[in-house]
mmCIF file of C-alpha atoms and ligand atoms in Angstrom:
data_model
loop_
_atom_site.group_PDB
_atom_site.id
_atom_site.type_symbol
_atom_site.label_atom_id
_atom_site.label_comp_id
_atom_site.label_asym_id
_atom_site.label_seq_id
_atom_site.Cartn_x
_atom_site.Cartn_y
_atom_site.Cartn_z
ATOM 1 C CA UNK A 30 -16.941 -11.686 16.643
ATOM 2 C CA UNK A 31 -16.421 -14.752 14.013
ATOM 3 C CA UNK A 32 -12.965 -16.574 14.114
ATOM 4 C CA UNK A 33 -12.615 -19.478 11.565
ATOM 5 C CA UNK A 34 -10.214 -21.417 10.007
ATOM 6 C CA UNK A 35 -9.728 -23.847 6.830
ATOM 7 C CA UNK A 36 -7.489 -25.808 5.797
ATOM 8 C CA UNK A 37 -6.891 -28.285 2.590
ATOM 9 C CA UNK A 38 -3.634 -30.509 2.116
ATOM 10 C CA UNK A 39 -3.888 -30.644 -1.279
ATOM 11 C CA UNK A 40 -7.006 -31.672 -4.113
ATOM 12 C CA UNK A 41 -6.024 -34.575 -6.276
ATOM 13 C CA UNK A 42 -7.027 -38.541 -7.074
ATOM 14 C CA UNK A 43 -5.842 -39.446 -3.342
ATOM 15 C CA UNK A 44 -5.522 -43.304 -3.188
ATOM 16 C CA UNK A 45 -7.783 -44.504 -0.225
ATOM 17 C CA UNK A 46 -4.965 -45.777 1.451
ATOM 18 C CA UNK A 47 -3.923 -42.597 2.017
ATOM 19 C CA UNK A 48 -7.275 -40.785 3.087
ATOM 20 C CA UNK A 49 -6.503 -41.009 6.509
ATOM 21 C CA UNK A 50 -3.132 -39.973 7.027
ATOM 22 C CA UNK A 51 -4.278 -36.756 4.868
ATOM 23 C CA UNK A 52 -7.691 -36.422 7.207
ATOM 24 C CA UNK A 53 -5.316 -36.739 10.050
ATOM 25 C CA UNK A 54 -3.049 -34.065 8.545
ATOM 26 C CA UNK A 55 -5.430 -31.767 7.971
ATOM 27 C CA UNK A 56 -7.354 -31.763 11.304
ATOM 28 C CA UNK A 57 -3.909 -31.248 12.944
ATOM 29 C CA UNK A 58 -3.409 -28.761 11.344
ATOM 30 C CA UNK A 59 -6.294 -27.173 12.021
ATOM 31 C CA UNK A 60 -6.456 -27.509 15.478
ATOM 32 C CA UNK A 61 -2.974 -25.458 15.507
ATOM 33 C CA UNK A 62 -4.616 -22.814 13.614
ATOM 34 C CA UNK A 63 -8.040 -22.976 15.496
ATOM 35 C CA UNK A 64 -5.524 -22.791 19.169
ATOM 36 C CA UNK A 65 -4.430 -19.483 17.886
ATOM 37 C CA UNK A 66 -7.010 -17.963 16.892
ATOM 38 C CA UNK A 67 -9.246 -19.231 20.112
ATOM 39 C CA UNK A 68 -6.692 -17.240 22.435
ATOM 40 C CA UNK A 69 -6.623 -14.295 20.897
ATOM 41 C CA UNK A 70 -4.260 -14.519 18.041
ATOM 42 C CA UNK A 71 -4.161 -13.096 14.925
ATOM 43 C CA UNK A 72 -5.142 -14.966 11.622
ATOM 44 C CA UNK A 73 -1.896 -14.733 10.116
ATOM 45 C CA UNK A 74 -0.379 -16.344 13.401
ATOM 46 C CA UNK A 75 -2.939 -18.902 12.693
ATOM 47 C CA UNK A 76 -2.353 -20.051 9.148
ATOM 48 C CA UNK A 77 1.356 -19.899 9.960
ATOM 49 C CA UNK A 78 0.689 -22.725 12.466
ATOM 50 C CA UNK A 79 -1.183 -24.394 10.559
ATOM 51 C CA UNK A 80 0.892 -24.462 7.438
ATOM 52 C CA UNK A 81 4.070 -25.586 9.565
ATOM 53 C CA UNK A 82 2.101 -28.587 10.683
ATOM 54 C CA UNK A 83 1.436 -29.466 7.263
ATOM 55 C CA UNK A 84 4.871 -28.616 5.851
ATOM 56 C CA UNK A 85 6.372 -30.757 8.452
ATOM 57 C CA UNK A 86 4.353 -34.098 7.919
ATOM 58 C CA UNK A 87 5.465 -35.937 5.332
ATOM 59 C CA UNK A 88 2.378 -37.109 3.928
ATOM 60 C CA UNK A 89 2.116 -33.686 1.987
ATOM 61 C CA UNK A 90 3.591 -32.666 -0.676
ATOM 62 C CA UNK A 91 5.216 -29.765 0.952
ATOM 63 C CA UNK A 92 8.420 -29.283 3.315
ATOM 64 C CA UNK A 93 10.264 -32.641 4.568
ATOM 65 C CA UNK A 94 8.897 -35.290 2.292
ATOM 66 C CA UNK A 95 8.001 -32.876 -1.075
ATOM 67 C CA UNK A 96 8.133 -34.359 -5.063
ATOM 68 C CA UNK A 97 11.618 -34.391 -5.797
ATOM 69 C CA UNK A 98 12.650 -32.066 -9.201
ATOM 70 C CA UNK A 99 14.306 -33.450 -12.553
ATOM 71 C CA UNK A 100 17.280 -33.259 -10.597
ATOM 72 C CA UNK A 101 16.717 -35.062 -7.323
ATOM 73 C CA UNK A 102 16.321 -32.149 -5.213
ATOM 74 C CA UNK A 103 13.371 -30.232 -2.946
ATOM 75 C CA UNK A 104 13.012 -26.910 -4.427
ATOM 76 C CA UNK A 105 10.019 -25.105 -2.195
ATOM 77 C CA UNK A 106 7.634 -22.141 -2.813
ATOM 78 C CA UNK A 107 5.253 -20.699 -0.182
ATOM 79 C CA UNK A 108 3.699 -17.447 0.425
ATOM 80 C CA UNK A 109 1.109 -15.534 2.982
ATOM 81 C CA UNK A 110 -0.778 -12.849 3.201
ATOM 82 C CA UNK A 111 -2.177 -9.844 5.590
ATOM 83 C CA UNK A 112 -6.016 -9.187 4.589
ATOM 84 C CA UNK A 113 -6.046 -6.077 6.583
ATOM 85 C CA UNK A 114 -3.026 -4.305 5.061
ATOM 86 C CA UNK A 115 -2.565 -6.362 2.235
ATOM 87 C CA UNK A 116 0.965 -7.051 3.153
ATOM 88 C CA UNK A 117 2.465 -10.013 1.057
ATOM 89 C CA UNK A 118 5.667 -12.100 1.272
ATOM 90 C CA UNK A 119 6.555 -15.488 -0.593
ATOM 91 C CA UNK A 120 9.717 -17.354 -1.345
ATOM 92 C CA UNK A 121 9.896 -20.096 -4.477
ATOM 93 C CA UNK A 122 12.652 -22.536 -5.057
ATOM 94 C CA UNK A 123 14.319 -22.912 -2.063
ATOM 95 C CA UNK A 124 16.119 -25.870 -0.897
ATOM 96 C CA UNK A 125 17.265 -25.616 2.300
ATOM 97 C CA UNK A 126 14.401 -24.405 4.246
ATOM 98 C CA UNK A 127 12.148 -26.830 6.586
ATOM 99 C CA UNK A 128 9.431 -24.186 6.608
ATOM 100 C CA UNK A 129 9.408 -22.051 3.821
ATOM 101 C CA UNK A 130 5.750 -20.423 5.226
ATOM 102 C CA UNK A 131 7.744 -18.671 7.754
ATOM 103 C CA UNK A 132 10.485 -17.442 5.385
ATOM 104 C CA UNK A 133 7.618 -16.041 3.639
ATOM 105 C CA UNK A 134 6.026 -14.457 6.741
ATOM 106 C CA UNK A 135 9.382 -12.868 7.380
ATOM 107 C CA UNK A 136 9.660 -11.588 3.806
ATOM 108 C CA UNK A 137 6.382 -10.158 4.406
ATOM 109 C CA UNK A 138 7.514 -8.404 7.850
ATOM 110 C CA UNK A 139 11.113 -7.859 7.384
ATOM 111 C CA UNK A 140 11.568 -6.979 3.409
ATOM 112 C CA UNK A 141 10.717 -3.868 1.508
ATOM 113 C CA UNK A 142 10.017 -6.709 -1.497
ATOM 114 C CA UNK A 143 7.114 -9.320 -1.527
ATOM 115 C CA UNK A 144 8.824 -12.258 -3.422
ATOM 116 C CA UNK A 145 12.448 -13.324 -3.132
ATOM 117 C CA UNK A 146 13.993 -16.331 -4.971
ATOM 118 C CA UNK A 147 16.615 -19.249 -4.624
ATOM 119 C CA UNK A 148 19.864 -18.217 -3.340
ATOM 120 C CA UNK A 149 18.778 -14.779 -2.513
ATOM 121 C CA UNK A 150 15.897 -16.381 -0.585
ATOM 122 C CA UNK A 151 18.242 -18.607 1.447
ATOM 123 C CA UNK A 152 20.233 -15.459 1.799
ATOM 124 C CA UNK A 153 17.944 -13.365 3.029
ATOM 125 C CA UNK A 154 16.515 -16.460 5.829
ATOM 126 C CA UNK A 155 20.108 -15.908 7.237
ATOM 127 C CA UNK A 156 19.896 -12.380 7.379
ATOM 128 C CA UNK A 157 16.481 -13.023 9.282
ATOM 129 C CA UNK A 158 17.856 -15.712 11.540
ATOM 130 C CA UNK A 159 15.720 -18.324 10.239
ATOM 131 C CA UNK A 160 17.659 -21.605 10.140
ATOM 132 C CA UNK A 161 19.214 -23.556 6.935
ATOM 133 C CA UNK A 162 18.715 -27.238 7.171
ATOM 134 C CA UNK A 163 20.756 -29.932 5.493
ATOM 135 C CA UNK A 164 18.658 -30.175 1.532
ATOM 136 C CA UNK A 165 19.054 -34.107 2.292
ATOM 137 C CA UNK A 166 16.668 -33.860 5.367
ATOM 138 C CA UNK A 167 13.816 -32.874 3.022
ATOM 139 C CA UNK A 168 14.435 -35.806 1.264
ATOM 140 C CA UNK A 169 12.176 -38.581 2.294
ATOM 141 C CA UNK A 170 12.768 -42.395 1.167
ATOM 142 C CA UNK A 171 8.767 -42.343 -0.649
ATOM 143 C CA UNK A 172 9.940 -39.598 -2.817
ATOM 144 C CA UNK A 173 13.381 -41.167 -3.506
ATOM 145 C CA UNK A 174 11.967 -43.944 -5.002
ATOM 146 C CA UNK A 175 9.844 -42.232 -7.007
ATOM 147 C CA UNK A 176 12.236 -40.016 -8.317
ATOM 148 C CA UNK A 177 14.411 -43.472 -9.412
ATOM 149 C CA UNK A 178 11.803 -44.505 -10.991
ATOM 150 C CA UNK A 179 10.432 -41.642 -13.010
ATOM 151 C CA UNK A 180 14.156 -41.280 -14.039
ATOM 152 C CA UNK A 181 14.253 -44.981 -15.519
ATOM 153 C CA UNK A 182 11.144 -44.742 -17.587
ATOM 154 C CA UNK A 183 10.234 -43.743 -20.852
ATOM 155 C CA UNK A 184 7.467 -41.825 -23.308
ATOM 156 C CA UNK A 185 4.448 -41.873 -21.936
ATOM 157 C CA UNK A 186 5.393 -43.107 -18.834
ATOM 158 C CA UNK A 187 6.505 -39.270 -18.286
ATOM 159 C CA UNK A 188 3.724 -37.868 -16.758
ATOM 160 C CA UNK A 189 3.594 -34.458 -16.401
ATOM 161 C CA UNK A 190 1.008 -33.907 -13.407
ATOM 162 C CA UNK A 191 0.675 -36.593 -11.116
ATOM 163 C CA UNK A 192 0.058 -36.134 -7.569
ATOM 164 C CA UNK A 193 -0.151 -32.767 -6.102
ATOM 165 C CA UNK A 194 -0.724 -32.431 -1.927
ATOM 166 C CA UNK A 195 -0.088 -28.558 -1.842
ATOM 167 C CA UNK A 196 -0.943 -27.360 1.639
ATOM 168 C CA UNK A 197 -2.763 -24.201 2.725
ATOM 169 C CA UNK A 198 -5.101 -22.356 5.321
ATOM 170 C CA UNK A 199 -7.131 -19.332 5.247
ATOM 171 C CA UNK A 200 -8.435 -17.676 8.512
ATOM 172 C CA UNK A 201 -10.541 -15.148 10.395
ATOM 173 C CA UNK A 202 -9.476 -13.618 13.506
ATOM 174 C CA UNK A 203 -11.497 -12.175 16.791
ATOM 175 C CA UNK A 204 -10.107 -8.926 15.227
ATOM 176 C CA UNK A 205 -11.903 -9.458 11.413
ATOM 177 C CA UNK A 206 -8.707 -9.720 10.456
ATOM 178 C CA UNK A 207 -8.430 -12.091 7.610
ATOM 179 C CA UNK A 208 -4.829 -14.408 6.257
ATOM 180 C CA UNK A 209 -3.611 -17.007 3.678
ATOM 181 C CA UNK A 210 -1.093 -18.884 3.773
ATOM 182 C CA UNK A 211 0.042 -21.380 1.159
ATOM 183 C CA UNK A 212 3.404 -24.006 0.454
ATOM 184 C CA UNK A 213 4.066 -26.778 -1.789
ATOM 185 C CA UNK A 214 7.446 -28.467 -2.753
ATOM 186 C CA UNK A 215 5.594 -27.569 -6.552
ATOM 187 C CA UNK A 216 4.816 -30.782 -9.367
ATOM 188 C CA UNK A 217 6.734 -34.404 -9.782
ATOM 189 C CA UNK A 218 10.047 -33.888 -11.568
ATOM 190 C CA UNK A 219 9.495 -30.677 -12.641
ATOM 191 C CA UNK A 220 12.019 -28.466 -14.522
ATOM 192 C CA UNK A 221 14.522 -27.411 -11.615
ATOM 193 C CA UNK A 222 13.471 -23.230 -11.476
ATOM 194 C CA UNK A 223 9.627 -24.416 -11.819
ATOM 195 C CA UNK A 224 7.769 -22.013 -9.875
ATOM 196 C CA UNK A 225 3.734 -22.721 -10.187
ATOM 197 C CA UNK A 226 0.883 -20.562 -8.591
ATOM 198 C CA UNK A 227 1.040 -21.881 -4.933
ATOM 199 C CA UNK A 228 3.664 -18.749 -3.926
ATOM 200 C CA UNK A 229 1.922 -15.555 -6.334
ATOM 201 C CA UNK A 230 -0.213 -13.687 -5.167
ATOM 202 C CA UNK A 231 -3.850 -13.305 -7.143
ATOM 203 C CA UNK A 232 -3.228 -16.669 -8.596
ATOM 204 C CA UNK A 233 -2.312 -19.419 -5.474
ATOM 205 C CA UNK A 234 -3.301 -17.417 -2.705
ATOM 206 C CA UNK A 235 -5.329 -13.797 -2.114
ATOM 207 C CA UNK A 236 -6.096 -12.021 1.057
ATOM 208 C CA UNK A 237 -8.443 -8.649 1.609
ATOM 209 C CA UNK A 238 -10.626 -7.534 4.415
ATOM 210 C CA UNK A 239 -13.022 -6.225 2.673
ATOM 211 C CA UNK A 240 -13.584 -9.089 -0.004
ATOM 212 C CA UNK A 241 -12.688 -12.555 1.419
ATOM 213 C CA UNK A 242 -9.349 -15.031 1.224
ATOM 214 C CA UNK A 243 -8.436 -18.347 -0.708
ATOM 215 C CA UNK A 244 -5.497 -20.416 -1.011
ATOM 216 C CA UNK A 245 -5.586 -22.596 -4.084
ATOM 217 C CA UNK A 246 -4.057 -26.188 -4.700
ATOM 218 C CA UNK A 247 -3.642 -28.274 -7.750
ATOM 219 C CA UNK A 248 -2.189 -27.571 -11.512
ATOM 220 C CA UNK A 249 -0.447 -24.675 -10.435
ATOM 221 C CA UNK A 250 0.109 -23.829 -14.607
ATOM 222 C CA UNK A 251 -3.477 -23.685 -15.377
ATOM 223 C CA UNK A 252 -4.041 -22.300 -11.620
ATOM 224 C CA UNK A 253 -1.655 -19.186 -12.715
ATOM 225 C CA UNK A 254 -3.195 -18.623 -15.906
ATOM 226 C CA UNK A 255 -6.849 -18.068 -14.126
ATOM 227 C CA UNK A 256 -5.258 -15.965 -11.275
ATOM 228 C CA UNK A 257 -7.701 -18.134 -9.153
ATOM 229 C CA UNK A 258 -7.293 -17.155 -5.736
ATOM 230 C CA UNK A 259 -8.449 -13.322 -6.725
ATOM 231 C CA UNK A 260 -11.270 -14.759 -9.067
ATOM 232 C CA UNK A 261 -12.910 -16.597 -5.985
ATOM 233 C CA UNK A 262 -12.586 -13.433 -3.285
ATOM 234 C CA UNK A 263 -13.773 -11.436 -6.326
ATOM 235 C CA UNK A 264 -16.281 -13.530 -6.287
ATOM 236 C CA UNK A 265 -17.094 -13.944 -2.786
ATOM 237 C CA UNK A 266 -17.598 -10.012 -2.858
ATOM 238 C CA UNK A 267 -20.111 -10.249 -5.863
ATOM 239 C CA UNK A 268 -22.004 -12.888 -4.185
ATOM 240 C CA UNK A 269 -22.124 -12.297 -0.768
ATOM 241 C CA UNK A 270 -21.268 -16.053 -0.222
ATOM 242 C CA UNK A 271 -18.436 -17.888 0.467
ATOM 243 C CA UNK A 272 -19.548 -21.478 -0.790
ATOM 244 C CA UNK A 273 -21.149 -20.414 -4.032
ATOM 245 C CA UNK A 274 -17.852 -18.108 -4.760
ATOM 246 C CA UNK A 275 -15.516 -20.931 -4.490
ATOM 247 C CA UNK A 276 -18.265 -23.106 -6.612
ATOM 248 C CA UNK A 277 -18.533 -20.838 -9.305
ATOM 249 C CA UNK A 278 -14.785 -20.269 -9.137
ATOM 250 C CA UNK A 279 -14.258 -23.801 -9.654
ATOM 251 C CA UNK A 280 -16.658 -24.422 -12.412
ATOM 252 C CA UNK A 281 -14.579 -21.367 -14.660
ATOM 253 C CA UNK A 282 -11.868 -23.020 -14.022
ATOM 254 C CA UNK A 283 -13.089 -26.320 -14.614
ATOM 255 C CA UNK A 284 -14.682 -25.028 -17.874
ATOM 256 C CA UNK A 285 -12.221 -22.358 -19.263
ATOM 257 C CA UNK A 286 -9.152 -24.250 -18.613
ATOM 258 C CA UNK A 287 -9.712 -28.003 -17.892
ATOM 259 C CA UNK A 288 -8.324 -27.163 -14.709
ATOM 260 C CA UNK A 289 -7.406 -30.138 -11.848
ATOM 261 C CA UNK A 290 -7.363 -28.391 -8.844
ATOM 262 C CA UNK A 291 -9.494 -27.234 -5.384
ATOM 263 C CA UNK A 292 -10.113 -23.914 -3.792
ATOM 264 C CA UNK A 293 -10.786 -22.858 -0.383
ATOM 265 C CA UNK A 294 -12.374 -19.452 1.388
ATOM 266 C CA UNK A 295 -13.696 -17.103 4.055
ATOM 267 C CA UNK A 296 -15.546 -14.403 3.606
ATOM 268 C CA UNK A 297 -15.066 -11.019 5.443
ATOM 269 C CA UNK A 298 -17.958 -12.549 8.141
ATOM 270 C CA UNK A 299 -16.431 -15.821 8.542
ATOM 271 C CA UNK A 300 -19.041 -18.052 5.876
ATOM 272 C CA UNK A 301 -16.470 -20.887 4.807
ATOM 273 C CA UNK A 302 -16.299 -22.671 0.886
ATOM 274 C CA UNK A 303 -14.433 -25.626 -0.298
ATOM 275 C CA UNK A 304 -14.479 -26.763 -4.363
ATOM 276 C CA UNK A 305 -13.011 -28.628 -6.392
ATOM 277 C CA UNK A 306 -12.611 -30.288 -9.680
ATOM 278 C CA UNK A 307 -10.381 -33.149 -8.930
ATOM 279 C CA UNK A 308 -12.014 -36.471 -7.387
ATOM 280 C CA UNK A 309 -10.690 -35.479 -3.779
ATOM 281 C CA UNK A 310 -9.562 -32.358 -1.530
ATOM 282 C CA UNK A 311 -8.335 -33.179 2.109
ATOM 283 C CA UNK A 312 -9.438 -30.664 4.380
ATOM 284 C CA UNK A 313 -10.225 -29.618 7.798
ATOM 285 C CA UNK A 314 -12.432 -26.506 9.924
ATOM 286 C CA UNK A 315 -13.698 -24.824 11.982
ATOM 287 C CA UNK A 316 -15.822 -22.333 12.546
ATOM 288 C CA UNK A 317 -17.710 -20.542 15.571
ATOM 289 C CA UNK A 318 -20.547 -22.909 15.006
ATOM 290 C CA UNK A 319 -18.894 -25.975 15.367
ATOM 291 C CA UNK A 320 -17.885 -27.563 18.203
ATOM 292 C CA UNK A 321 -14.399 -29.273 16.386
ATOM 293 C CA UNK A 322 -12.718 -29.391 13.683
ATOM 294 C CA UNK A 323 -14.476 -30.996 11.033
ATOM 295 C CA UNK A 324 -12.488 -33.005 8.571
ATOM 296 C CA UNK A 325 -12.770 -35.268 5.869
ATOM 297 C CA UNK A 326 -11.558 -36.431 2.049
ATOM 298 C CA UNK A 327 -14.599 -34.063 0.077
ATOM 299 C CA UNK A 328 -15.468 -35.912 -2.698
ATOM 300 C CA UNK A 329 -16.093 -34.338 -5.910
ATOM 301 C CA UNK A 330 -19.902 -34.653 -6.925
ATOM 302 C CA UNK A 331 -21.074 -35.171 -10.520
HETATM 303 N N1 LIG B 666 -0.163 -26.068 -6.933
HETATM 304 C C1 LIG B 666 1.162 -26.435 -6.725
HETATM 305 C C2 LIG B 666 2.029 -26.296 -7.903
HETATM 306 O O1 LIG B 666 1.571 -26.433 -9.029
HETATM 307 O O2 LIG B 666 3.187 -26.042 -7.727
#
């Protein structure tokens, strides 16, 4: 049986200083997932461990070290899914959670609901036994500055989409079993109650046995409005191929949208795809074929 696992740490213009910190990310990441999945484990297990990996080094956009919002604070959204039942469970603006993934994965276990929000989230991570953390310790001194600085300038200086290191994996397990998992601390000083497509399920991330998984990164407003994640396992199921799905994903939403963004896949047999529009996507795999994880800063062609 196939086990694989992908992984991308977000698809954006990454400044070459900081290609290898995000290679580096990625492969660690990775290699959590792969350990799981090499003894045994299941493929939600195995994005779980990947995504904490990611959430927790501060070179992503996502946990401890996230784009602060308009008001100075972390507000995070993550989500995860169960291919085989099609069990769901995100949480979106929360602020005092180090690893929103695994509030998700409890929301996904524990809840009757699929998607719980701010203070109800944080409420319901108690009721779980999932820790709070101090909002402050997801504060990182990178960000800070950023944040002062965004707040001092003016016009055009506003951007509205700058970088954008969401984090995510997708996986196969010994069983066939297929997961997604996805977080992000969202876009650069966005509206405080901004929730884009990284947590919803269709649009940032999509699960299903019998058609394939993707967890998307990028513009998650023009992600959301091309429900992307279901597009490319929809796709995946028409072709029969996991690279040419998430390559024909990408050019729709390249073409219908303008969209900035990256994709990535498995198909029900364990094929792997990575695309994307935007002039880099960190990522890492592996696959039964390869003997490591393979990892790199893909480089959009054309
Ligand atoms: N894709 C991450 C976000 O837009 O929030």
């Amino acid at each position: 049986m196939s086990i694989a696992i992908v992984v991308h740490g977000g698809a954006w213009d990454i400044p070459p200083a900081l290609h290898a910190d995000h290679e580096l990310g990625c492969r660690a990441a990775a290699q959590a997932g792969w350990q799981v999945l090499s003894h045994g484990g299941t493929a939600l297990d195995a994005v779980e461990a990947a995504v904490r990996v990611m959430e927790d080094d501060p070179v992503f956009d996502a946990g401890r070290g996230s784009h602060l919002n308009a008001d100075g604070a972390v507000e995070l959204d993550a989500g995860i899914m169960d291919g085989q039942t099609l069990m769901a469970g995100a949480v979106a603006a929360v602020k005092r959670v180090a690893n929103p993934i695994s509030l998700a994965r409890r929301v996904l276990h524990d809840s009757p609901h699929v998607f719980l929000v701010g203070a109800g989230a944080e409420r319901f991570a108690i009721e779980a036994g999932l820790p709070l953390c101090d909002p402050h310790a997801l504060v990182i001194e990178r960000e800070q500055m950023l944040w002062e600085a965004r707040r001092n300038a003016t016009g055009k200086e506003q951007l509205a989409f700058g970088k954008a290191g969401t984090v995510g994996a997708v996986a196969l397990d010994a069983a066939g079993n297929l997961a997604v998992g996805n977080s992000t601390g969202g876009t650069f000083f966005k509206h405080p109650g901004r929730v884009g497509d990284t947590p919803i399920i269709g649009c940032g991330l999509y699960a299903d046995n019998t058609l394939g998984a993707a967890a998307c990164t990028g513009w998650g407003e023009q992600i959301m409005k091309t429900v992307l994640a279901k597009a490319t396992v929809d796709q995946i199921a028409l072709l029969g191929n996991a690279a040419t799905a998430a390559n024909v994903a990408i050019a729709y939403f390249r073409h219908r949208i303008g969209g900035l963004g990256g994709v990535i896949c498995i198909s029900p047999e364990g094929q792997i795809g990575l695309a994307h529009s935007t002039p880099y996507m960190a990522y890492a795999y592996r696959t039964v074929t390869d003997d490591d994880i393979l990892s790199g800063l893909q480089v959009k062609d054309g």
